[in-house]
Tab-separated table of C-alpha atoms and ligand atoms in Angstrom:
chain	number	residue	atom	x	y	z
A	1	MET	CA	10.415	-24.829	-39.584
A	2	PRO	CA	8.073	-26.692	-37.140
A	3	GLN	CA	5.789	-24.489	-35.085
A	4	MET	CA	7.438	-22.909	-32.050
A	5	ARG	CA	6.188	-24.112	-28.635
A	6	VAL	CA	6.267	-21.670	-25.724
A	7	ALA	CA	5.774	-22.572	-22.047
A	8	VAL	CA	5.018	-19.682	-19.701
A	9	ALA	CA	5.472	-19.873	-15.923
A	10	GLY	CA	2.943	-17.557	-14.253
A	11	GLY	CA	-0.564	-16.452	-15.177
A	12	GLY	CA	-0.540	-12.851	-13.944
A	13	ILE	CA	-1.054	-9.902	-16.267
A	14	ALA	CA	2.311	-10.521	-17.998
A	15	GLY	CA	1.712	-14.226	-18.633
A	16	LEU	CA	-1.857	-13.799	-19.837
A	17	VAL	CA	-1.086	-10.883	-22.160
A	18	LEU	CA	1.797	-12.885	-23.634
A	19	ALA	CA	-0.492	-15.866	-24.209
A	20	VAL	CA	-3.039	-13.642	-25.971
A	21	ALA	CA	-0.366	-11.922	-28.080
A	22	LEU	CA	1.257	-15.234	-29.080
A	23	ARG	CA	-2.118	-16.686	-30.001
A	24	ARG	CA	-2.720	-13.679	-32.250
A	25	ALA	CA	0.683	-14.380	-33.837
A	26	GLY	CA	-0.174	-18.068	-34.386
A	27	ILE	CA	2.379	-19.377	-31.866
A	28	ASP	CA	1.413	-22.251	-29.573
A	29	CYS	CA	1.620	-21.261	-25.921
A	30	HIS	CA	0.710	-22.916	-22.614
A	31	VAL	CA	0.566	-21.045	-19.285
A	32	TYR	CA	1.447	-22.855	-16.022
A	33	GLU	CA	0.098	-21.050	-12.960
A	34	GLN	CA	0.705	-22.194	-9.398
A	35	ALA	CA	-2.641	-20.920	-8.064
A	36	GLU	CA	-5.578	-23.337	-8.087
A	37	HIS	CA	-7.950	-20.546	-9.106
A	38	LEU	CA	-7.048	-17.738	-11.437
A	39	THR	CA	-8.174	-14.459	-10.029
A	40	GLU	CA	-6.364	-11.217	-9.404
A	41	VAL	CA	-7.420	-9.829	-6.079
A	42	GLY	CA	-6.285	-6.727	-4.383
A	43	ALA	CA	-7.571	-3.524	-5.883
A	44	GLY	CA	-7.069	-1.247	-8.830
A	45	VAL	CA	-4.486	-0.777	-11.508
A	46	GLN	CA	-3.850	2.282	-13.655
A	47	VAL	CA	-3.570	1.439	-17.339
A	48	ALA	CA	-1.831	4.256	-19.202
A	49	PRO	CA	-2.115	4.851	-22.975
A	50	ASN	CA	1.193	3.052	-23.613
A	51	ALA	CA	-0.521	-0.175	-22.480
A	52	SER	CA	-4.187	0.543	-23.259
A	53	ARG	CA	-3.360	0.937	-26.966
A	54	LEU	CA	-1.836	-2.559	-26.936
A	55	LEU	CA	-4.684	-4.131	-24.960
A	56	ARG	CA	-7.207	-2.576	-27.337
A	57	ARG	CA	-5.415	-4.076	-30.315
A	58	LEU	CA	-5.381	-7.478	-28.605
A	59	GLY	CA	-9.181	-7.461	-28.515
A	60	LEU	CA	-10.090	-5.621	-25.301
A	61	ARG	CA	-11.339	-2.343	-26.798
A	62	ASP	CA	-15.020	-2.768	-25.932
A	63	ARG	CA	-14.352	-4.702	-22.758
A	64	LEU	CA	-12.106	-1.974	-21.345
A	65	ARG	CA	-14.722	0.640	-22.113
A	66	SER	CA	-17.291	-1.264	-20.077
A	67	ILE	CA	-15.186	-2.278	-17.050
A	68	ALA	CA	-12.891	0.720	-16.657
A	69	VAL	CA	-13.092	4.374	-15.722
A	70	ALA	CA	-11.420	7.022	-17.893
A	71	PRO	CA	-10.301	9.596	-15.296
A	72	GLN	CA	-10.227	13.239	-16.292
A	73	ALA	CA	-6.885	14.111	-14.681
A	74	ILE	CA	-4.095	13.113	-12.324
A	75	GLU	CA	-4.011	15.613	-9.462
A	76	MET	CA	-1.152	15.866	-6.988
A	77	ARG	CA	-1.825	17.741	-3.765
A	78	ARG	CA	-0.201	18.686	-0.484
A	79	TRP	CA	-0.885	16.379	2.438
A	80	ASP	CA	-2.258	18.952	4.917
A	81	ASP	CA	-4.196	21.719	3.159
A	82	GLY	CA	-4.761	19.932	-0.166
A	83	THR	CA	-3.051	22.659	-2.232
A	84	LEU	CA	-2.916	21.544	-5.868
A	85	LEU	CA	0.718	20.925	-6.915
A	86	GLN	CA	0.232	19.468	-10.374
A	87	ARG	CA	-2.643	18.600	-12.690
A	88	THR	CA	-2.061	16.313	-15.660
A	89	PRO	CA	-5.124	16.369	-17.893
A	90	LEU	CA	-6.312	12.920	-19.022
A	91	GLY	CA	-9.736	12.186	-20.560
A	92	GLU	CA	-10.238	13.453	-24.090
A	93	PRO	CA	-7.032	15.549	-24.369
A	94	CYS	CA	-4.998	12.480	-23.438
A	95	ARG	CA	-6.874	10.172	-25.798
A	96	ARG	CA	-6.522	12.651	-28.663
A	97	ARG	CA	-2.828	13.242	-28.107
A	98	PHE	CA	-1.763	9.618	-27.596
A	99	GLY	CA	-4.461	7.847	-29.585
A	100	ALA	CA	-5.475	5.738	-26.577
A	101	PRO	CA	-7.192	6.404	-23.244
A	102	TYR	CA	-5.880	6.397	-19.689
A	103	TYR	CA	-7.933	3.904	-17.692
A	104	THR	CA	-8.308	2.860	-14.071
A	105	VAL	CA	-9.427	-0.755	-13.702
A	106	HIS	CA	-10.167	-3.328	-11.037
A	107	ARG	CA	-7.471	-6.002	-11.364
A	108	ALA	CA	-9.943	-8.865	-11.289
A	109	ASP	CA	-11.863	-7.318	-14.213
A	110	LEU	CA	-8.704	-6.991	-16.316
A	111	HIS	CA	-7.624	-10.491	-15.455
A	112	SER	CA	-10.945	-12.123	-16.325
A	113	SER	CA	-11.121	-10.122	-19.574
A	114	LEU	CA	-7.723	-11.501	-20.640
A	115	LEU	CA	-8.694	-15.033	-19.642
A	116	ALA	CA	-11.811	-14.815	-21.787
A	117	LEU	CA	-9.559	-14.379	-24.842
A	118	LEU	CA	-7.785	-17.700	-24.221
A	119	PRO	CA	-8.858	-21.322	-24.752
A	120	PRO	CA	-9.139	-22.975	-21.312
A	121	ASP	CA	-6.907	-25.878	-22.379
A	122	ARG	CA	-3.963	-23.481	-22.688
A	123	ILE	CA	-4.131	-22.469	-18.987
A	124	HIS	CA	-2.897	-25.034	-16.448
A	125	LEU	CA	-3.867	-24.238	-12.862
A	126	GLY	CA	-2.288	-25.693	-9.729
A	127	ALA	CA	0.876	-26.055	-11.847
A	128	ARG	CA	3.785	-24.772	-9.758
A	129	CYS	CA	7.076	-24.549	-11.545
A	130	ALA	CA	9.739	-26.028	-9.231
A	131	ALA	CA	12.757	-25.869	-11.563
A	132	VAL	CA	13.840	-24.948	-15.076
A	133	SER	CA	16.422	-26.702	-17.223
A	134	GLN	CA	17.601	-26.388	-20.787
A	135	ASP	CA	19.894	-27.889	-23.388
A	136	GLN	CA	20.469	-27.307	-27.091
A	137	ASP	CA	17.190	-28.903	-28.108
A	138	ALA	CA	14.656	-27.662	-25.558
A	139	ALA	CA	13.912	-25.758	-22.387
A	140	ARG	CA	11.940	-27.556	-19.672
A	141	LEU	CA	9.608	-26.552	-16.882
A	142	HIS	CA	9.724	-29.062	-14.030
A	143	LEU	CA	6.417	-28.841	-12.180
A	144	SER	CA	6.124	-29.689	-8.513
A	145	ASP	CA	3.900	-32.729	-9.274
A	146	GLY	CA	6.750	-34.264	-11.268
A	147	THR	CA	5.473	-33.334	-14.729
A	148	VAL	CA	8.143	-32.069	-17.124
A	149	VAL	CA	7.033	-29.722	-19.889
A	150	ALA	CA	9.400	-29.362	-22.852
A	151	ALA	CA	9.221	-26.338	-25.136
A	152	ASP	CA	11.350	-24.352	-27.547
A	153	LEU	CA	11.191	-21.394	-25.158
A	154	VAL	CA	10.398	-21.026	-21.451
A	155	VAL	CA	9.169	-17.573	-20.395
A	156	GLY	CA	9.252	-16.552	-16.757
A	157	ALA	CA	6.203	-14.423	-16.025
A	158	ASP	CA	6.339	-15.543	-12.419
A	159	GLY	CA	6.535	-12.194	-10.688
A	160	ILE	CA	9.002	-10.508	-8.357
A	161	HIS	CA	10.090	-13.773	-6.669
A	162	SER	CA	10.657	-15.385	-10.052
A	163	LEU	CA	12.237	-18.803	-10.084
A	164	VAL	CA	12.829	-18.611	-13.826
A	165	ARG	CA	14.909	-15.437	-13.358
A	166	GLU	CA	17.499	-17.565	-11.513
A	167	GLN	CA	18.483	-18.941	-14.925
A	168	ILE	CA	19.582	-15.463	-15.901
A	169	VAL	CA	20.870	-13.687	-12.802
A	170	ALA	CA	21.557	-14.432	-9.131
A	171	ASP	CA	19.949	-11.600	-7.176
A	172	ARG	CA	17.260	-11.006	-4.604
A	173	PRO	CA	14.339	-8.596	-4.091
A	174	ARG	CA	15.214	-5.478	-2.110
A	175	TYR	CA	12.848	-4.119	0.551
A	176	SER	CA	12.160	-0.405	0.102
A	177	GLY	CA	11.355	0.405	3.739
A	178	GLN	CA	7.803	1.242	2.603
A	179	THR	CA	4.589	-0.699	3.045
A	180	ILE	CA	1.327	0.081	1.295
A	181	TYR	CA	-2.190	-0.386	2.610
A	182	ARG	CA	-4.753	-0.990	-0.139
A	183	GLY	CA	-8.495	-0.820	0.053
A	184	LEU	CA	-11.680	-0.660	-2.003
A	185	VAL	CA	-14.531	1.570	-0.905
A	186	PRO	CA	-18.089	1.688	-2.340
A	187	ALA	CA	-18.441	4.903	-4.344
A	188	GLU	CA	-21.460	6.129	-2.372
A	189	ARG	CA	-19.304	6.427	0.764
A	190	VAL	CA	-16.824	8.820	-0.850
A	191	ARG	CA	-18.952	11.041	-3.070
A	192	HIS	CA	-16.680	13.961	-2.095
A	193	LEU	CA	-13.992	12.365	-4.293
A	194	LEU	CA	-16.159	11.686	-7.311
A	195	ASP	CA	-17.479	15.046	-8.503
A	196	GLU	CA	-14.892	14.596	-11.261
A	197	PRO	CA	-13.352	11.115	-11.772
A	198	CYS	CA	-9.617	11.631	-11.195
A	199	VAL	CA	-6.481	9.907	-10.004
A	200	ARG	CA	-5.767	11.833	-6.787
A	201	LEU	CA	-2.482	11.827	-4.885
A	202	TRP	CA	-1.540	13.566	-1.650
A	203	PHE	CA	2.181	13.894	-0.829
A	204	GLY	CA	3.505	14.330	2.701
A	205	PRO	CA	6.497	13.630	4.930
A	206	ASP	CA	7.431	9.907	4.718
A	207	GLN	CA	4.207	8.803	3.029
A	208	HIS	CA	1.630	9.401	0.314
A	209	CYS	CA	-1.897	8.339	-0.569
A	210	VAL	CA	-3.411	7.691	-4.011
A	211	CYS	CA	-7.000	6.908	-5.016
A	212	TYR	CA	-9.098	6.514	-8.142
A	213	PRO	CA	-12.470	5.050	-9.185
A	214	VAL	CA	-12.651	1.539	-10.694
A	215	SER	CA	-15.364	-0.990	-11.703
A	216	ALA	CA	-17.118	1.486	-14.013
A	217	GLY	CA	-17.242	3.946	-11.096
A	218	ARG	CA	-18.892	1.666	-8.524
A	219	GLN	CA	-15.833	1.540	-6.258
A	220	VAL	CA	-12.853	3.671	-5.314
A	221	SER	CA	-9.479	1.957	-4.994
A	222	PHE	CA	-6.838	3.496	-2.743
A	223	GLY	CA	-3.262	2.876	-1.690
A	224	ALA	CA	-1.637	4.594	1.275
A	225	THR	CA	2.044	4.075	2.072
A	226	VAL	CA	3.448	3.837	5.574
A	227	ALA	CA	7.197	3.624	6.217
A	228	ALA	CA	8.183	0.556	8.268
A	229	SER	CA	11.700	-0.729	8.665
A	230	ASP	CA	10.613	-4.077	10.088
A	231	TRP	CA	7.720	-5.248	7.884
A	232	ARG	CA	8.386	-8.073	5.425
A	233	GLU	CA	5.000	-9.542	4.524
A	234	GLU	CA	4.305	-9.398	0.802
A	235	SER	CA	0.932	-10.567	-0.345
A	236	TRP	CA	-2.137	-9.006	-1.857
A	237	SER	CA	-4.183	-10.580	0.877
A	238	ALA	CA	-2.149	-9.887	4.051
A	239	ARG	CA	-4.683	-8.254	6.368
A	240	GLY	CA	-3.915	-4.708	7.468
A	241	ASP	CA	-5.542	-2.780	10.271
A	242	VAL	CA	-7.775	0.156	9.274
A	243	ALA	CA	-7.331	1.801	12.688
A	244	GLU	CA	-3.545	1.582	12.400
A	245	LEU	CA	-3.666	3.133	8.945
A	246	ALA	CA	-6.018	5.899	10.137
A	247	ALA	CA	-3.595	6.670	12.986
A	248	ALA	CA	-0.701	6.978	10.501
A	249	TYR	CA	-2.724	9.549	8.490
A	250	LYS	CA	-4.025	11.558	11.449
A	251	GLY	CA	-3.801	15.280	10.671
A	252	TRP	CA	-3.841	14.771	6.893
A	253	HIS	CA	-6.329	16.545	4.653
A	254	PRO	CA	-9.972	15.691	5.508
A	255	ASP	CA	-10.453	14.086	2.060
A	256	VAL	CA	-7.763	11.518	2.913
A	257	VAL	CA	-9.006	10.941	6.454
A	258	ARG	CA	-12.583	10.388	5.208
A	259	LEU	CA	-11.387	8.030	2.477
A	260	ILE	CA	-9.475	5.820	4.920
A	261	GLY	CA	-12.353	5.984	7.410
A	262	ALA	CA	-14.733	4.664	4.730
A	263	ALA	CA	-12.812	1.382	4.329
A	264	ASP	CA	-14.083	-1.776	6.056
A	265	THR	CA	-10.881	-3.713	5.421
A	266	VAL	CA	-7.425	-3.071	4.015
A	267	SER	CA	-4.593	-5.298	2.870
A	268	ARG	CA	-0.977	-4.470	3.640
A	269	TRP	CA	1.917	-5.086	1.275
A	270	ALA	CA	5.672	-4.667	1.750
A	271	LEU	CA	7.109	-2.919	-1.285
A	272	HIS	CA	10.125	-4.519	-2.942
A	273	ASP	CA	11.986	-4.069	-6.199
A	274	ARG	CA	15.258	-5.373	-7.630
A	275	ASP	CA	18.224	-3.674	-9.257
A	276	SER	CA	17.966	-3.459	-13.027
A	277	ILE	CA	19.851	-6.088	-15.028
A	278	ASP	CA	21.610	-5.939	-18.379
A	279	ARG	CA	20.115	-9.030	-20.005
A	280	LEU	CA	16.701	-10.649	-20.008
A	281	SER	CA	17.467	-14.027	-21.555
A	282	SER	CA	19.799	-16.984	-21.312
A	283	GLY	CA	19.659	-19.604	-24.040
A	284	ARG	CA	16.067	-20.773	-24.383
A	285	VAL	CA	14.815	-18.947	-21.274
A	286	THR	CA	13.618	-15.372	-20.944
A	287	VAL	CA	11.642	-13.231	-18.485
A	288	ILE	CA	8.886	-10.610	-18.733
A	289	GLY	CA	6.980	-8.344	-16.329
A	290	ASP	CA	7.935	-8.298	-12.655
A	291	ALA	CA	10.135	-11.350	-13.182
A	292	ALA	CA	12.257	-9.163	-15.464
A	293	HIS	CA	12.124	-5.705	-13.894
A	294	PRO	CA	10.190	-5.486	-10.628
A	295	MET	CA	9.736	-1.821	-9.774
A	296	LEU	CA	8.210	0.203	-6.964
A	297	PRO	CA	4.655	1.241	-7.857
A	298	PHE	CA	5.433	4.986	-7.657
A	299	GLN	CA	4.978	5.577	-11.354
A	300	ALA	CA	2.107	3.112	-11.783
A	301	GLN	CA	3.921	1.395	-14.648
A	302	GLY	CA	4.756	-2.173	-13.558
A	303	ALA	CA	1.747	-3.780	-15.209
A	304	ASN	CA	1.923	-1.388	-18.158
A	305	GLN	CA	5.516	-2.443	-18.787
A	306	ALA	CA	4.510	-6.092	-18.461
A	307	VAL	CA	1.980	-5.534	-21.261
A	308	GLU	CA	4.649	-3.847	-23.401
A	309	ASP	CA	7.120	-6.719	-22.761
A	310	ALA	CA	4.578	-9.345	-23.723
A	311	VAL	CA	3.601	-7.663	-26.979
A	312	VAL	CA	7.214	-6.970	-27.983
A	313	LEU	CA	8.283	-10.544	-27.214
A	314	ALA	CA	5.394	-11.930	-29.258
A	315	VAL	CA	6.244	-9.709	-32.239
A	316	CYS	CA	9.940	-10.675	-32.039
A	317	LEU	CA	9.126	-14.401	-31.859
A	318	ALA	CA	6.639	-14.179	-34.704
A	319	GLY	CA	9.261	-12.481	-36.852
A	320	ALA	CA	12.074	-14.872	-35.901
A	321	GLY	CA	13.822	-15.091	-39.254
A	322	SER	CA	17.236	-16.488	-40.039
A	323	GLY	CA	18.537	-15.561	-36.556
A	324	GLY	CA	15.855	-17.878	-35.127
A	325	LEU	CA	15.073	-17.910	-31.451
A	326	GLU	CA	18.389	-16.440	-30.385
A	327	GLY	CA	17.994	-13.461	-32.699
A	328	ALA	CA	14.406	-12.908	-31.557
A	329	LEU	CA	15.424	-12.862	-27.889
A	330	ARG	CA	18.297	-10.476	-28.600
A	331	ARG	CA	15.884	-8.156	-30.375
A	332	TYR	CA	13.381	-8.355	-27.484
A	333	GLU	CA	16.115	-7.453	-25.020
A	334	ARG	CA	17.506	-4.620	-27.140
A	335	ILE	CA	14.083	-3.025	-27.479
A	336	ARG	CA	12.992	-3.463	-23.861
A	337	LEU	CA	16.026	-2.903	-21.665
A	338	PRO	CA	16.616	0.856	-22.071
A	339	ARG	CA	12.972	1.678	-21.445
A	340	VAL	CA	12.280	-0.591	-18.488
A	341	THR	CA	15.574	0.374	-16.848
A	342	ARG	CA	14.697	4.047	-17.062
A	343	ILE	CA	11.247	3.452	-15.579
A	344	GLN	CA	12.632	1.221	-12.808
A	345	HIS	CA	15.080	3.959	-11.800
A	346	GLN	CA	12.471	6.698	-11.893
A	347	SER	CA	10.111	4.647	-9.757
A	348	ARG	CA	12.864	4.279	-7.166
A	349	ASP	CA	13.630	8.028	-7.314
A	350	ASN	CA	9.952	8.777	-6.739
A	351	ALA	CA	10.072	6.790	-3.484
A	352	ARG	CA	12.223	9.624	-2.153
A	353	THR	CA	10.723	12.672	-3.822
A	354	PHE	CA	7.117	11.721	-3.034
A	355	HIS	CA	7.933	11.555	0.683
A	356	LEU	CA	10.015	14.664	1.373
A	357	ASP	CA	9.731	16.475	4.674
A	358	ASP	CA	8.347	19.986	4.375
A	359	GLY	CA	11.278	22.307	3.656
A	360	ASP	CA	13.517	23.616	0.865
A	361	GLU	CA	13.717	20.411	-1.128
A	362	GLN	CA	9.952	19.965	-0.963
A	363	HIS	CA	9.475	23.582	-2.152
A	364	SER	CA	11.726	22.907	-5.167
A	365	ARG	CA	9.863	19.671	-5.924
A	366	ASP	CA	6.509	21.451	-5.804
A	367	ALA	CA	7.746	24.296	-8.013
A	368	ALA	CA	9.013	21.761	-10.574
A	369	ALA	CA	5.698	19.899	-10.420
A	370	ARG	CA	3.737	23.099	-11.082
A	371	ALA	CA	5.986	23.973	-14.010
A	372	SER	CA	5.490	20.548	-15.589
A	373	SER	CA	1.689	20.383	-15.446
A	374	GLY	CA	0.189	19.240	-18.755
A	375	LEU	CA	0.877	16.268	-20.987
A	376	ASP	CA	4.222	17.240	-22.539
A	377	HIS	CA	6.245	15.582	-19.789
A	378	GLN	CA	4.374	12.303	-20.364
A	379	GLN	CA	5.098	12.079	-24.086
A	380	TRP	CA	8.032	9.650	-23.700
A	381	LEU	CA	6.000	7.390	-21.427
A	382	PHE	CA	2.435	7.464	-22.749
A	383	GLY	CA	3.273	8.219	-26.394
A	384	TYR	CA	5.462	5.148	-26.831
A	385	ASP	CA	4.120	2.403	-29.103
A	386	ALA	CA	5.918	-0.802	-28.089
A	387	GLU	CA	4.401	-2.830	-30.901
A	388	GLU	CA	5.549	-0.341	-33.497
A	389	ALA	CA	9.031	-0.329	-31.945
A	390	ALA	CA	9.134	-4.114	-32.240
A	391	THR	CA	7.654	-4.249	-35.716
A	392	THR	CA	10.084	-1.740	-37.140
A	393	SER	CA	12.857	-3.019	-34.861
A	394	ARG	CA	13.733	0.514	-33.983
A	395	SER	CA	15.317	1.286	-30.643
A	396	PRO	CA	13.029	3.090	-28.223
A	397	GLN	CA	12.958	6.790	-28.908
A	398	TRP	CA	12.970	9.228	-26.037
A	399	ASN	CA	11.258	12.492	-26.759
B	1	FAD	C1	0.562	-1.469	-4.485
B	1	FAD	C2	0.826	-1.653	-5.931
B	1	FAD	C3	0.184	-0.852	-6.870
B	1	FAD	C4	0.447	-0.995	-8.221
B	1	FAD	N1	-0.195	-0.191	-9.123
B	1	FAD	C5	0.096	-0.308	-10.441
B	1	FAD	C6	-0.562	0.515	-11.404
B	1	FAD	O1	-1.432	1.326	-11.075
B	1	FAD	N2	-0.217	0.373	-12.720
B	1	FAD	C7	0.732	-0.533	-13.116
B	1	FAD	O2	1.019	-0.606	-14.320
B	1	FAD	N3	1.344	-1.334	-12.225
B	1	FAD	C8	1.061	-1.251	-10.912
B	1	FAD	N4	1.660	-2.067	-10.009
B	1	FAD	C9	2.607	-3.083	-10.496
B	1	FAD	C10	1.882	-4.308	-11.013
B	1	FAD	O3	0.983	-4.797	-10.034
B	1	FAD	C11	2.869	-5.399	-11.357
B	1	FAD	O4	3.941	-4.861	-12.095
B	1	FAD	C12	2.186	-6.474	-12.198
B	1	FAD	O5	1.123	-7.046	-11.493
B	1	FAD	C13	3.207	-7.532	-12.595
B	1	FAD	O6	2.548	-8.552	-13.288
B	1	FAD	P1	3.286	-9.935	-13.522
B	1	FAD	O7	2.311	-10.767	-14.275
B	1	FAD	O8	4.636	-9.702	-14.081
B	1	FAD	O9	3.530	-10.528	-12.064
B	1	FAD	P2	2.478	-11.029	-10.986
B	1	FAD	O10	1.251	-10.218	-11.012
B	1	FAD	O11	3.225	-11.145	-9.707
B	1	FAD	O12	2.075	-12.487	-11.479
B	1	FAD	C14	2.946	-13.584	-11.348
B	1	FAD	C15	2.129	-14.856	-11.439
B	1	FAD	O13	3.020	-15.961	-11.443
B	1	FAD	C16	2.563	-16.956	-10.549
B	1	FAD	N5	3.742	-17.710	-10.101
B	1	FAD	C17	4.737	-17.273	-9.290
B	1	FAD	N6	5.654	-18.239	-9.112
B	1	FAD	C18	5.225	-19.313	-9.833
B	1	FAD	C19	5.753	-20.606	-10.051
B	1	FAD	N7	6.904	-21.005	-9.485
B	1	FAD	N8	5.076	-21.451	-10.857
B	1	FAD	C20	3.892	-21.072	-11.438
B	1	FAD	N9	3.340	-19.844	-11.246
B	1	FAD	C21	4.006	-18.976	-10.470
B	1	FAD	C22	1.864	-16.173	-9.447
B	1	FAD	O14	0.941	-16.965	-8.736
B	1	FAD	C23	1.205	-15.062	-10.243
B	1	FAD	O15	-0.064	-15.436	-10.712
B	1	FAD	C24	1.390	-1.953	-8.650
B	1	FAD	C25	2.032	-2.774	-7.727
B	1	FAD	C26	1.754	-2.630	-6.366
B	1	FAD	C27	2.478	-3.519	-5.389
């Protein structure tokens, strides 16, 4: 059989990890990215063991160690007095249990580390995909400059507003009613948060704040949600107003107030997701990452799931036997759908439970959180090995 050719629309984390994984599998892959310059801006990303184990195998073991922080715990606290509601130990206990670390990383560092694993002639910048077509023989990316790229498979890794997804389903992103302000603060301004490197969350009525160190501890990344029924802007770089954010968090715990006060600038982002779907492919076209299952960031798993998708798809394509491409895509979908659907739903549920008013329901939530401290409740999420699931073609197993 001639070598399979794959064309990927989108050079975010999903597209780049897929390109690296396909290269490892010996499959020819070109990435078409609309941006003129490839850089992930914006802030931090939490990389849980379910994705860090895959990234390490793809060649980022040493790189991750040098760019990332391995936080010691995830701590959830009350918004006003900072009472500890739940502590999930990370660090060494997490690495020992799951065989891979929990990391917090600056997005730009992760992005450039992935790019360094790819030959430059496989990444096409300023290449906006304007349409997709397919017939029995090929799938085609139609770029906005008129170029047509033919391949055996087109993969949409083009994010929440995916154009490639339109080949599979007619739906639209759904606004959650929540916006998030994101900022990066030099570590020396927030020493009070760094005695122990942790992912820290504070939950309160209608909103929550999360922060963690990135860039080998030189900076602290934070995200603070603010409910807004009328905000629609969605961009990493939309300017927010620090004073407006500070006003929204007035009266919160001093650690949160000091953190926000230490920021020079913030960006503001309207949070969207989409309903889950029951197929990920149509003919010679498939989707991965946010193009496949955009989720609210309230479980910090969107990028992690994009990494899992990319590795599973690469393994399925590499093993395409007698069933060929069609069989490989069916296998990819069968392995991925139950897991990503569950995580999408939980992320949406968290949008409500994170933001409860003080009262009975909040008391029950806090009691449940205290009872589930530890790593047991993360086994199904962090303990999952997507590559093994694909290699053995087993369905995902929920512990
Ligand atoms: C506030 C916030 C915090 C988050 N925190 C975490 C976290 O801690 N951990 C985690 O795992 N996830 C997190 N996520 C989710 C994570 O950011 C996303 O799931 C992840 O970035 C998706 O990657 P992607 O490559 O699928 O899509 P994207 O990052 O959106 O990349 C899509 C790429 O495709 C390009 N593109 C789009 N259209 C076209 C086109 N027509 N032609 C060519 N190129 C195109 C874009 O320019 C872009 O480069 C967070 C999300 C938000 C909003």
